Amino acid sequence: MKKFAPIALLAALPFTVAYAATDVPAAIAVPAGHQVSMVTVGVGEITYECRAKADASGVYTWAFVAPAAVLYSADKSKTVGTYYGGPTWQANDGSKVTGKQLAVSPSPTPKSIPLQLVQAAPTSGSGEMAGVSYIQRLNTLGGVAPAEVCDANTVGAKQQVNYQADYVFYKP
């Protein structure tokens, strides 16, 4: 198994840790034959909305709506792109990749969204994202659904939750 040591802290904290490969949970391991092409640090928000559960009368939950993040270089010295609903990662050069979630694994960091493996669907453009085959979300910090009450009185309310994650891009 491969794992990536934390490279990022929440945006309000200083960034000083370097990227290093170690162990990754087997559930989100990238298949053999794919190599790291780029490592980014995504810093942004996840929007949640209070909704009635479709399959449970009188039960309400915070539902995921969409992410929005700025992608920084691994050393966080420059902005390299954006991440938004789709899911879509777009490089500053205009190239982009969308994907489909294949697997998740719990984050070792409490109150953080899960680690994730995404298989790239189409890529467009001829830049950084061209030819990307897989994307891993690692080293997640924050981003879980709000702790505030979600009930009949708050249906439709939206909340943004800060998060940070490393996005590791692979190519064959």
mmCIF file of C-alpha atoms in Angstrom:
data_model
loop_
_atom_site.group_PDB
_atom_site.id
_atom_site.type_symbol
_atom_site.label_atom_id
_atom_site.label_comp_id
_atom_site.label_asym_id
_atom_site.label_seq_id
_atom_site.Cartn_x
_atom_site.Cartn_y
_atom_site.Cartn_z
ATOM 1 C CA MET A 1 0.000 0.000 0.000
ATOM 2 C CA LYS A 2 1.106 3.583 -0.660
ATOM 3 C CA LYS A 3 0.289 6.491 1.608
ATOM 4 C CA PHE A 4 1.143 10.134 1.312
ATOM 5 C CA ALA A 5 2.344 11.929 4.408
ATOM 6 C CA PRO A 6 0.451 15.142 5.195
ATOM 7 C CA ILE A 7 1.603 18.068 3.122
ATOM 8 C CA ALA A 8 -0.960 20.585 4.156
ATOM 9 C CA LEU A 9 -2.598 22.198 7.129
ATOM 10 C CA LEU A 10 -5.764 24.258 7.216
ATOM 11 C CA ALA A 11 -5.410 27.512 5.293
ATOM 12 C CA ALA A 12 -5.097 29.555 8.479
ATOM 13 C CA LEU A 13 -2.041 27.569 9.566
ATOM 14 C CA PRO A 14 1.458 27.900 8.113
ATOM 15 C CA PHE A 15 2.346 25.395 5.395
ATOM 16 C CA THR A 16 5.671 23.717 6.013
ATOM 17 C CA VAL A 17 5.411 19.947 5.462
ATOM 18 C CA ALA A 18 6.810 18.452 2.254
ATOM 19 C CA TYR A 19 5.184 15.779 0.081
ATOM 20 C CA ALA A 20 6.368 12.257 0.807
ATOM 21 C CA ALA A 21 5.088 8.836 -0.253
ATOM 22 C CA THR A 22 4.338 6.162 2.362
ATOM 23 C CA ASP A 23 1.190 3.983 2.782
ATOM 24 C CA VAL A 24 -2.311 4.501 1.308
ATOM 25 C CA PRO A 25 -5.315 2.328 2.262
ATOM 26 C CA ALA A 26 -5.759 -0.532 -0.223
ATOM 27 C CA ALA A 27 -9.323 0.598 -1.010
ATOM 28 C CA ILE A 28 -8.059 3.770 -2.684
ATOM 29 C CA ALA A 29 -4.820 2.461 -4.199
ATOM 30 C CA VAL A 30 -4.225 3.346 -7.838
ATOM 31 C CA PRO A 31 -3.838 0.319 -10.149
ATOM 32 C CA ALA A 32 -0.346 -0.666 -11.253
ATOM 33 C CA GLY A 33 0.941 1.064 -14.359
ATOM 34 C CA HIS A 34 -0.029 4.602 -13.364
ATOM 35 C CA GLN A 35 2.484 7.204 -12.178
ATOM 36 C CA VAL A 36 2.075 10.424 -10.207
ATOM 37 C CA SER A 37 1.943 13.330 -12.652
ATOM 38 C CA MET A 38 1.024 16.169 -10.288
ATOM 39 C CA VAL A 39 0.319 16.792 -6.609
ATOM 40 C CA THR A 40 -1.873 19.691 -5.516
ATOM 41 C CA VAL A 41 -3.307 21.044 -2.283
ATOM 42 C CA GLY A 42 -6.981 21.972 -2.506
ATOM 43 C CA VAL A 43 -8.205 24.637 -0.080
ATOM 44 C CA GLY A 44 -11.850 25.601 -0.137
ATOM 45 C CA GLU A 45 -15.385 24.893 1.004
ATOM 46 C CA ILE A 46 -17.972 22.174 0.703
ATOM 47 C CA THR A 47 -21.583 23.310 0.574
ATOM 48 C CA TYR A 48 -24.239 21.282 2.399
ATOM 49 C CA GLU A 49 -28.009 21.745 2.399
ATOM 50 C CA CYS A 50 -30.506 20.625 5.051
ATOM 51 C CA ARG A 51 -32.928 18.225 3.329
ATOM 52 C CA ALA A 52 -35.624 15.736 4.248
ATOM 53 C CA LYS A 53 -34.425 12.162 3.745
ATOM 54 C CA ALA A 54 -36.324 10.646 0.838
ATOM 55 C CA ASP A 55 -36.613 7.212 2.410
ATOM 56 C CA ALA A 56 -37.399 8.218 6.017
ATOM 57 C CA SER A 57 -40.413 10.344 6.910
ATOM 58 C CA GLY A 58 -39.658 13.067 9.441
ATOM 59 C CA VAL A 59 -35.888 12.545 9.217
ATOM 60 C CA TYR A 60 -33.595 15.343 8.030
ATOM 61 C CA THR A 61 -29.933 15.399 7.093
ATOM 62 C CA TRP A 62 -27.223 17.676 5.786
ATOM 63 C CA ALA A 63 -26.761 16.684 2.133
ATOM 64 C CA PHE A 64 -23.634 17.315 0.083
ATOM 65 C CA VAL A 65 -24.241 19.962 -2.609
ATOM 66 C CA ALA A 66 -20.871 20.891 -4.135
ATOM 67 C CA PRO A 67 -17.197 21.577 -3.482
ATOM 68 C CA ALA A 68 -15.301 24.705 -4.464
ATOM 69 C CA ALA A 69 -11.545 24.906 -3.945
ATOM 70 C CA VAL A 70 -8.413 26.561 -5.193
ATOM 71 C CA LEU A 71 -5.666 24.116 -6.162
ATOM 72 C CA TYR A 72 -2.146 25.043 -5.103
ATOM 73 C CA SER A 73 1.173 23.488 -6.033
ATOM 74 C CA ALA A 74 2.414 20.835 -3.568
ATOM 75 C CA ASP A 75 4.610 23.417 -1.827
ATOM 76 C CA LYS A 76 1.669 25.846 -1.845
ATOM 77 C CA SER A 77 3.801 28.508 -3.541
ATOM 78 C CA LYS A 78 1.438 29.129 -6.461
ATOM 79 C CA THR A 79 -2.127 28.620 -7.621
ATOM 80 C CA VAL A 80 -2.356 25.883 -10.264
ATOM 81 C CA GLY A 81 -6.101 25.491 -10.783
ATOM 82 C CA THR A 82 -9.558 24.999 -9.324
ATOM 83 C CA TYR A 83 -11.794 22.147 -8.185
ATOM 84 C CA TYR A 84 -15.578 22.280 -8.394
ATOM 85 C CA GLY A 85 -18.720 20.163 -8.719
ATOM 86 C CA GLY A 86 -18.756 17.453 -11.309
ATOM 87 C CA PRO A 87 -16.271 16.534 -9.878
ATOM 88 C CA THR A 88 -14.021 18.659 -12.068
ATOM 89 C CA TRP A 89 -10.394 19.685 -11.663
ATOM 90 C CA GLN A 90 -9.266 22.484 -13.983
ATOM 91 C CA ALA A 91 -5.664 23.604 -14.414
ATOM 92 C CA ASN A 92 -4.736 27.231 -15.012
ATOM 93 C CA ASP A 93 -3.737 26.223 -18.560
ATOM 94 C CA GLY A 94 -7.420 25.477 -19.307
ATOM 95 C CA SER A 95 -7.126 21.690 -19.374
ATOM 96 C CA LYS A 96 -9.540 19.810 -17.149
ATOM 97 C CA VAL A 97 -10.595 16.379 -16.006
ATOM 98 C CA THR A 98 -13.842 15.017 -14.628
ATOM 99 C CA GLY A 99 -14.238 11.712 -12.907
ATOM 100 C CA LYS A 100 -16.288 9.075 -11.143
ATOM 101 C CA GLN A 101 -15.711 8.016 -7.548
ATOM 102 C CA LEU A 102 -14.505 4.421 -7.338
ATOM 103 C CA ALA A 103 -13.791 4.066 -3.616
ATOM 104 C CA VAL A 104 -13.459 5.852 -0.296
ATOM 105 C CA SER A 105 -11.592 5.133 2.920
ATOM 106 C CA PRO A 106 -12.044 6.844 6.286
ATOM 107 C CA SER A 107 -9.728 9.764 6.961
ATOM 108 C CA PRO A 108 -7.303 9.176 9.805
ATOM 109 C CA THR A 109 -7.945 12.802 10.794
ATOM 110 C CA PRO A 110 -11.053 13.161 12.994
ATOM 111 C CA LYS A 111 -13.960 15.218 11.608
ATOM 112 C CA SER A 112 -12.544 15.094 8.081
ATOM 113 C CA ILE A 113 -14.054 13.920 4.811
ATOM 114 C CA PRO A 114 -12.956 10.476 3.606
ATOM 115 C CA LEU A 115 -9.980 9.723 1.410
ATOM 116 C CA GLN A 116 -11.079 8.963 -2.128
ATOM 117 C CA LEU A 117 -10.109 7.318 -5.408
ATOM 118 C CA VAL A 118 -11.615 8.778 -8.591
ATOM 119 C CA GLN A 119 -11.274 7.320 -12.072
ATOM 120 C CA ALA A 120 -10.878 10.038 -14.666
ATOM 121 C CA ALA A 121 -13.602 10.260 -17.273
ATOM 122 C CA PRO A 122 -12.960 12.628 -20.111
ATOM 123 C CA THR A 123 -10.078 15.045 -20.033
ATOM 124 C CA SER A 124 -10.032 18.136 -22.189
ATOM 125 C CA GLY A 125 -7.267 20.442 -23.300
ATOM 126 C CA SER A 126 -3.617 19.677 -23.880
ATOM 127 C CA GLY A 127 -2.143 20.870 -20.578
ATOM 128 C CA GLU A 128 -1.556 19.426 -17.111
ATOM 129 C CA MET A 129 -4.829 17.479 -16.952
ATOM 130 C CA ALA A 130 -4.503 15.841 -20.387
ATOM 131 C CA GLY A 131 -4.243 12.080 -20.031
ATOM 132 C CA VAL A 132 -4.994 11.939 -16.284
ATOM 133 C CA SER A 133 -6.282 8.455 -15.432
ATOM 134 C CA TYR A 134 -6.883 8.579 -11.654
ATOM 135 C CA ILE A 135 -7.099 11.150 -8.870
ATOM 136 C CA GLN A 136 -6.638 10.425 -5.168
ATOM 137 C CA ARG A 137 -7.913 12.690 -2.397
ATOM 138 C CA LEU A 138 -5.570 12.309 0.557
ATOM 139 C CA ASN A 139 -4.680 14.044 3.832
ATOM 140 C CA THR A 140 -8.128 15.500 4.301
ATOM 141 C CA LEU A 141 -8.774 18.153 6.936
ATOM 142 C CA GLY A 142 -12.328 19.226 7.758
ATOM 143 C CA GLY A 143 -15.188 19.274 5.294
ATOM 144 C CA VAL A 144 -17.688 17.061 7.123
ATOM 145 C CA ALA A 145 -21.365 17.983 7.307
ATOM 146 C CA PRO A 146 -22.257 20.777 9.737
ATOM 147 C CA ALA A 147 -22.928 19.954 13.385
ATOM 148 C CA GLU A 148 -25.824 22.444 13.481
ATOM 149 C CA VAL A 149 -29.366 21.135 13.739
ATOM 150 C CA CYS A 150 -31.012 20.040 10.498
ATOM 151 C CA ASP A 151 -34.761 19.634 10.992
ATOM 152 C CA ALA A 152 -38.126 20.686 9.589
ATOM 153 C CA ASN A 153 -37.408 24.285 10.655
ATOM 154 C CA THR A 154 -34.098 24.469 8.785
ATOM 155 C CA VAL A 155 -34.940 22.584 5.560
ATOM 156 C CA GLY A 156 -33.336 24.423 2.654
ATOM 157 C CA ALA A 157 -30.656 26.067 4.790
ATOM 158 C CA LYS A 158 -27.185 25.905 3.259
ATOM 159 C CA GLN A 159 -23.842 25.928 5.028
ATOM 160 C CA GLN A 160 -20.288 26.064 3.714
ATOM 161 C CA VAL A 161 -17.695 24.035 5.584
ATOM 162 C CA ASN A 162 -13.964 24.691 5.170
ATOM 163 C CA TYR A 163 -11.799 21.816 4.042
ATOM 164 C CA GLN A 164 -8.391 21.003 2.692
ATOM 165 C CA ALA A 165 -7.105 17.934 0.848
ATOM 166 C CA ASP A 166 -4.215 16.803 -1.253
ATOM 167 C CA TYR A 167 -5.197 15.795 -4.784
ATOM 168 C CA VAL A 168 -2.726 13.430 -6.439
ATOM 169 C CA PHE A 169 -3.091 13.032 -10.211
ATOM 170 C CA TYR A 170 -1.924 9.937 -12.089
ATOM 171 C CA LYS A 171 -1.245 9.129 -15.728
ATOM 172 C CA PRO A 172 -0.516 5.763 -17.390
#
